[in-house]
Amino acid sequence: MPRPFKAAEAAEFFSRFAAQDPNPRTELAYKNPYTLLVAVVLSAQATDTGVNKATAPLFRSVDSPQKMVELGEARLREAIKTIGLYRNKAKNVIALSKALIANHGGQVPQNREALEALPGVGRKTANVVLNVVFGEPTIAVDTHIFRVGNRTNLAPGKNPREVEDRLEKIVPEKYKLHAHHWLILHGRYICVARKPRCPDCIVADLCRYAAKTPPPGAKPEVEKKILKQRAKASRAR
């Protein structure tokens, strides 16, 4: 079993991300709290790039719950048909828009229970909205963070909630506001699923992942030596 992170190691882990990118931002394009909520709902099992491509023309004219309801489900489906699961997502967006009008005066609520009561909104979506819109130090665990938490052994867990709970405990308070953005971006561009870019990783020496990817062009015997050295260093920490 990989050795758990110590508090000092977790602090060093996030201090490096903070030094590299002090003020990370979501890659979803939005105009206001409502359009962010819609974008996050649409991003389930879809890429941010794909969502942004579909919402760019949509959000130019539809940027409030009332305008979305007036657009209607059929035209919304047409606008987002390039996004996976678009039919069900369109249904949920129209329903949550009606709920915002009926129960929250057309405004996005700053309340987890109220957010999760909206159609199509789960814990991850609520966490993103609370963090990005309202500046709360929530951690939204998506597939990238789930992978990074388990692969590095920073916050291992069998499901997203377990990873979230472990991150809540291990991430130092001063880094919690941006923690999920750093981890998402790290998982999206460096700690990728099939072949992690370990030679480019700024926390590789802290990571507990034994089978680290060797530098490009390394000969087989060099690869073995590098992996052996890294495994030995990991055990010594």
GROMACS .gro file of C-alpha atoms in nm:
model
  237
    1MET     CA    1   0.000   0.000   0.000
    2PRO     CA    2   0.137   0.347  -0.089
    3ARG     CA    3   0.222   0.561   0.210
    4PRO     CA    4  -0.040   0.828   0.289
    5PHE     CA    5   0.046   1.193   0.242
    6LYS     CA    6   0.163   1.383   0.547
    7ALA     CA    7   0.026   1.730   0.611
    8ALA     CA    8   0.357   1.890   0.513
    9GLU     CA    9   0.367   1.696   0.187
   10ALA     CA   10   0.011   1.799   0.098
   11ALA     CA   11   0.103   2.161   0.169
   12GLU     CA   12   0.406   2.132  -0.060
   13PHE     CA   13   0.191   1.960  -0.325
   14PHE     CA   14  -0.052   2.252  -0.348
   15SER     CA   15   0.207   2.525  -0.295
   16ARG     CA   16   0.364   2.423  -0.625
   17PHE     CA   17   0.034   2.454  -0.810
   18ALA     CA   18  -0.024   2.792  -0.646
   19ALA     CA   19   0.318   2.914  -0.755
   20GLN     CA   20   0.261   2.794  -1.111
   21ASP     CA   21  -0.100   2.922  -1.144
   22PRO     CA   22  -0.201   3.154  -0.857
   23ASN     CA   23  -0.551   3.227  -0.986
   24PRO     CA   24  -0.694   2.933  -1.185
   25ARG     CA   25  -1.026   2.964  -1.361
   26THR     CA   26  -1.287   2.725  -1.496
   27GLU     CA   27  -1.252   2.656  -1.867
   28LEU     CA   28  -1.628   2.667  -1.915
   29ALA     CA   29  -1.742   2.989  -2.081
   30TYR     CA   30  -2.024   3.176  -1.906
   31LYS     CA   31  -2.174   3.524  -1.869
   32ASN     CA   32  -2.337   3.512  -1.526
   33PRO     CA   33  -2.427   3.266  -1.247
   34TYR     CA   34  -2.720   3.125  -1.444
   35THR     CA   35  -2.522   3.051  -1.759
   36LEU     CA   36  -2.247   2.890  -1.550
   37LEU     CA   37  -2.507   2.663  -1.388
   38VAL     CA   38  -2.639   2.565  -1.730
   39ALA     CA   39  -2.288   2.508  -1.867
   40VAL     CA   40  -2.195   2.280  -1.578
   41VAL     CA   41  -2.515   2.078  -1.620
   42LEU     CA   42  -2.436   2.041  -1.991
   43SER     CA   43  -2.076   1.940  -1.919
   44ALA     CA   44  -2.168   1.606  -1.761
   45GLN     CA   45  -1.998   1.333  -1.970
   46ALA     CA   46  -1.887   1.601  -2.217
   47THR     CA   47  -1.579   1.815  -2.268
   48ASP     CA   48  -1.563   2.182  -2.175
   49THR     CA   49  -1.453   2.257  -2.531
   50GLY     CA   50  -1.758   2.086  -2.674
   51VAL     CA   51  -1.991   2.263  -2.432
   52ASN     CA   52  -1.836   2.603  -2.505
   53LYS     CA   53  -1.877   2.550  -2.878
   54ALA     CA   54  -2.248   2.483  -2.835
   55THR     CA   55  -2.321   2.752  -2.575
   56ALA     CA   56  -2.132   3.038  -2.743
   57PRO     CA   57  -2.419   3.125  -2.979
   58LEU     CA   58  -2.683   3.016  -2.727
   59PHE     CA   59  -2.566   3.243  -2.445
   60ARG     CA   60  -2.549   3.546  -2.673
   61SER     CA   61  -2.928   3.571  -2.659
   62VAL     CA   62  -3.032   3.329  -2.383
   63ASP     CA   63  -2.876   3.429  -2.052
   64SER     CA   64  -3.158   3.404  -1.797
   65PRO     CA   65  -3.411   3.145  -1.680
   66GLN     CA   66  -3.698   3.340  -1.837
   67LYS     CA   67  -3.529   3.358  -2.177
   68MET     CA   68  -3.450   2.987  -2.160
   69VAL     CA   69  -3.812   2.898  -2.088
   70GLU     CA   70  -3.920   3.122  -2.374
   71LEU     CA   71  -3.670   2.948  -2.604
   72GLY     CA   72  -3.835   2.616  -2.526
   73GLU     CA   73  -3.710   2.261  -2.506
   74ALA     CA   74  -3.726   2.186  -2.879
   75ARG     CA   75  -3.509   2.481  -2.981
   76LEU     CA   76  -3.272   2.419  -2.691
   77ARG     CA   77  -3.226   2.060  -2.809
   78GLU     CA   78  -3.135   2.192  -3.152
   79ALA     CA   79  -2.884   2.436  -3.002
   80ILE     CA   80  -2.702   2.174  -2.794
   81LYS     CA   81  -2.741   1.866  -3.014
   82THR     CA   82  -2.363   1.831  -3.051
   83ILE     CA   83  -2.335   1.759  -2.675
   84GLY     CA   84  -2.378   1.406  -2.545
   85LEU     CA   85  -2.712   1.322  -2.381
   86TYR     CA   86  -2.850   1.649  -2.519
   87ARG     CA   87  -3.215   1.544  -2.509
   88ASN     CA   88  -3.220   1.474  -2.136
   89LYS     CA   89  -3.000   1.775  -2.065
   90ALA     CA   90  -3.236   2.006  -2.255
   91LYS     CA   91  -3.526   1.872  -2.053
   92ASN     CA   92  -3.339   1.934  -1.727
   93VAL     CA   93  -3.226   2.286  -1.824
   94ILE     CA   94  -3.582   2.391  -1.903
   95ALA     CA   95  -3.707   2.232  -1.579
   96LEU     CA   96  -3.438   2.393  -1.362
   97SER     CA   97  -3.505   2.728  -1.529
   98LYS     CA   98  -3.873   2.703  -1.438
   99ALA     CA   99  -3.777   2.604  -1.083
  100LEU     CA  100  -3.547   2.906  -1.049
  101ILE     CA  101  -3.829   3.135  -1.160
  102ALA     CA  102  -4.089   2.973  -0.935
  103ASN     CA  103  -3.878   2.925  -0.622
  104HIS     CA  104  -3.584   3.167  -0.635
  105GLY     CA  105  -3.698   3.477  -0.818
  106GLY     CA  106  -3.498   3.374  -1.124
  107GLN     CA  107  -3.171   3.383  -0.930
  108VAL     CA  108  -2.919   3.104  -0.868
  109PRO     CA  109  -2.934   3.026  -0.493
  110GLN     CA  110  -2.626   3.025  -0.271
  111ASN     CA  111  -2.739   2.713  -0.094
  112ARG     CA  112  -2.632   2.354  -0.151
  113GLU     CA  113  -2.970   2.197  -0.073
  114ALA     CA  114  -3.152   2.441  -0.299
  115LEU     CA  115  -2.906   2.382  -0.582
  116GLU     CA  116  -2.922   2.004  -0.554
  117ALA     CA  117  -3.302   2.022  -0.558
  118LEU     CA  118  -3.287   2.161  -0.912
  119PRO     CA  119  -3.340   1.911  -1.199
  120GLY     CA  120  -3.010   1.780  -1.336
  121VAL     CA  121  -2.802   1.928  -1.053
  122GLY     CA  122  -2.600   1.692  -0.835
  123ARG     CA  123  -2.334   1.744  -0.573
  124LYS     CA  124  -2.053   1.805  -0.823
  125THR     CA  125  -2.248   2.072  -1.010
  126ALA     CA  126  -2.351   2.239  -0.684
  127ASN     CA  127  -1.989   2.243  -0.569
  128VAL     CA  128  -1.874   2.408  -0.892
  129VAL     CA  129  -2.139   2.680  -0.867
  130LEU     CA  130  -2.073   2.745  -0.498
  131ASN     CA  131  -1.701   2.771  -0.569
  132VAL     CA  132  -1.693   2.970  -0.891
  133VAL     CA  133  -1.991   3.199  -0.835
  134PHE     CA  134  -1.993   3.243  -0.459
  135GLY     CA  135  -1.628   3.187  -0.372
  136GLU     CA  136  -1.688   2.900  -0.134
  137PRO     CA  137  -1.396   2.655  -0.082
  138THR     CA  138  -1.582   2.353  -0.216
  139ILE     CA  139  -1.415   2.070  -0.407
  140ALA     CA  140  -1.602   1.931  -0.706
  141VAL     CA  141  -1.478   1.581  -0.785
  142ASP     CA  142  -1.502   1.494  -1.153
  143THR     CA  143  -1.331   1.208  -1.339
  144HIS     CA  144  -1.002   1.399  -1.351
  145ILE     CA  145  -0.989   1.469  -0.979
  146PHE     CA  146  -1.102   1.116  -0.900
  147ARG     CA  147  -0.812   0.983  -1.106
  148VAL     CA  148  -0.553   1.223  -0.963
  149GLY     CA  149  -0.667   1.165  -0.605
  150ASN     CA  150  -0.630   0.790  -0.641
  151ARG     CA  151  -0.324   0.774  -0.866
  152THR     CA  152  -0.113   1.008  -0.654
  153ASN     CA  153  -0.260   0.863  -0.332
  154LEU     CA  154  -0.329   1.219  -0.218
  155ALA     CA  155  -0.695   1.134  -0.159
  156PRO     CA  156  -0.776   0.772  -0.246
  157GLY     CA  157  -1.139   0.667  -0.253
  158LYS     CA  158  -1.377   0.418  -0.412
  159ASN     CA  159  -1.619   0.685  -0.528
  160PRO     CA  160  -1.624   1.065  -0.583
  161ARG     CA  161  -1.768   1.140  -0.239
  162GLU     CA  162  -1.489   0.946  -0.065
  163VAL     CA  163  -1.228   1.135  -0.265
  164GLU     CA  164  -1.401   1.466  -0.186
  165ASP     CA  165  -1.410   1.389   0.186
  166ARG     CA  166  -1.042   1.293   0.189
  167LEU     CA  167  -0.949   1.609   0.001
  168GLU     CA  168  -1.145   1.816   0.251
  169LYS     CA  169  -0.924   1.670   0.522
  170ILE     CA  170  -0.586   1.681   0.349
  171VAL     CA  171  -0.596   2.009   0.152
  172PRO     CA  172  -0.467   2.301   0.365
  173GLU     CA  173  -0.730   2.568   0.423
  174LYS     CA  174  -0.540   2.838   0.235
  175TYR     CA  175  -0.545   2.625  -0.082
  176LYS     CA  176  -0.904   2.497  -0.072
  177LEU     CA  177  -1.058   2.776  -0.279
  178HIS     CA  178  -0.857   2.681  -0.587
  179ALA     CA  179  -0.780   2.314  -0.510
  180HIS     CA  180  -1.035   2.160  -0.742
  181HIS     CA  181  -0.933   2.381  -1.034
  182TRP     CA  182  -0.567   2.290  -0.993
  183LEU     CA  183  -0.650   1.920  -0.973
  184ILE     CA  184  -0.887   1.929  -1.271
  185LEU     CA  185  -0.633   2.107  -1.489
  186HIS     CA  186  -0.357   1.874  -1.372
  187GLY     CA  187  -0.569   1.570  -1.459
  188ARG     CA  188  -0.678   1.717  -1.789
  189TYR     CA  189  -0.334   1.811  -1.922
  190ILE     CA  190  -0.063   1.630  -1.722
  191CYS     CA  191  -0.195   1.336  -1.518
  192VAL     CA  192  -0.398   1.209  -1.813
  193ALA     CA  193  -0.568   0.871  -1.808
  194ARG     CA  194  -0.380   0.654  -2.056
  195LYS     CA  195  -0.023   0.784  -2.045
  196PRO     CA  196   0.041   1.041  -1.771
  197ARG     CA  197   0.302   1.302  -1.858
  198CYS     CA  198   0.515   1.231  -1.551
  199PRO     CA  199   0.833   1.399  -1.685
  200ASP     CA  200   0.635   1.727  -1.708
  201CYS     CA  201   0.471   1.690  -1.366
  202ILE     CA  202   0.565   1.944  -1.097
  203VAL     CA  203   0.464   1.708  -0.816
  204ALA     CA  204   0.612   1.384  -0.954
  205ASP     CA  205   0.850   1.347  -0.659
  206LEU     CA  206   0.557   1.365  -0.416
  207CYS     CA  207   0.326   1.139  -0.616
  208ARG     CA  208   0.295   0.776  -0.498
  209TYR     CA  209   0.228   0.640  -0.848
  210ALA     CA  210   0.497   0.374  -0.897
  211ALA     CA  211   0.475   0.321  -1.275
  212LYS     CA  212   0.573   0.675  -1.370
  213THR     CA  213   0.617   0.750  -1.739
  214PRO     CA  214   0.989   0.785  -1.824
  215PRO     CA  215   1.124   1.077  -2.028
  216PRO     CA  216   1.061   1.060  -2.406
  217GLY     CA  217   1.327   0.871  -2.598
  218ALA     CA  218   1.466   0.680  -2.301
  219LYS     CA  219   1.603   0.337  -2.389
  220PRO     CA  220   1.440   0.032  -2.225
  221GLU     CA  221   1.727  -0.018  -1.979
  222VAL     CA  222   1.720   0.352  -1.894
  223GLU     CA  223   1.345   0.334  -1.838
  224LYS     CA  224   1.390   0.049  -1.591
  225LYS     CA  225   1.663   0.238  -1.406
  226ILE     CA  226   1.452   0.554  -1.384
  227LEU     CA  227   1.148   0.366  -1.257
  228LYS     CA  228   1.359   0.178  -1.002
  229GLN     CA  229   1.512   0.502  -0.873
  230ARG     CA  230   1.172   0.668  -0.844
  231ALA     CA  231   1.022   0.371  -0.664
  232LYS     CA  232   1.316   0.367  -0.420
  233ALA     CA  233   1.280   0.743  -0.358
  234SER     CA  234   0.907   0.701  -0.299
  235ARG     CA  235   0.965   0.426  -0.038
  236ALA     CA  236   1.226   0.640   0.138
  237ARG     CA  237   0.992   0.935   0.189
   0.00000   0.00000   0.00000
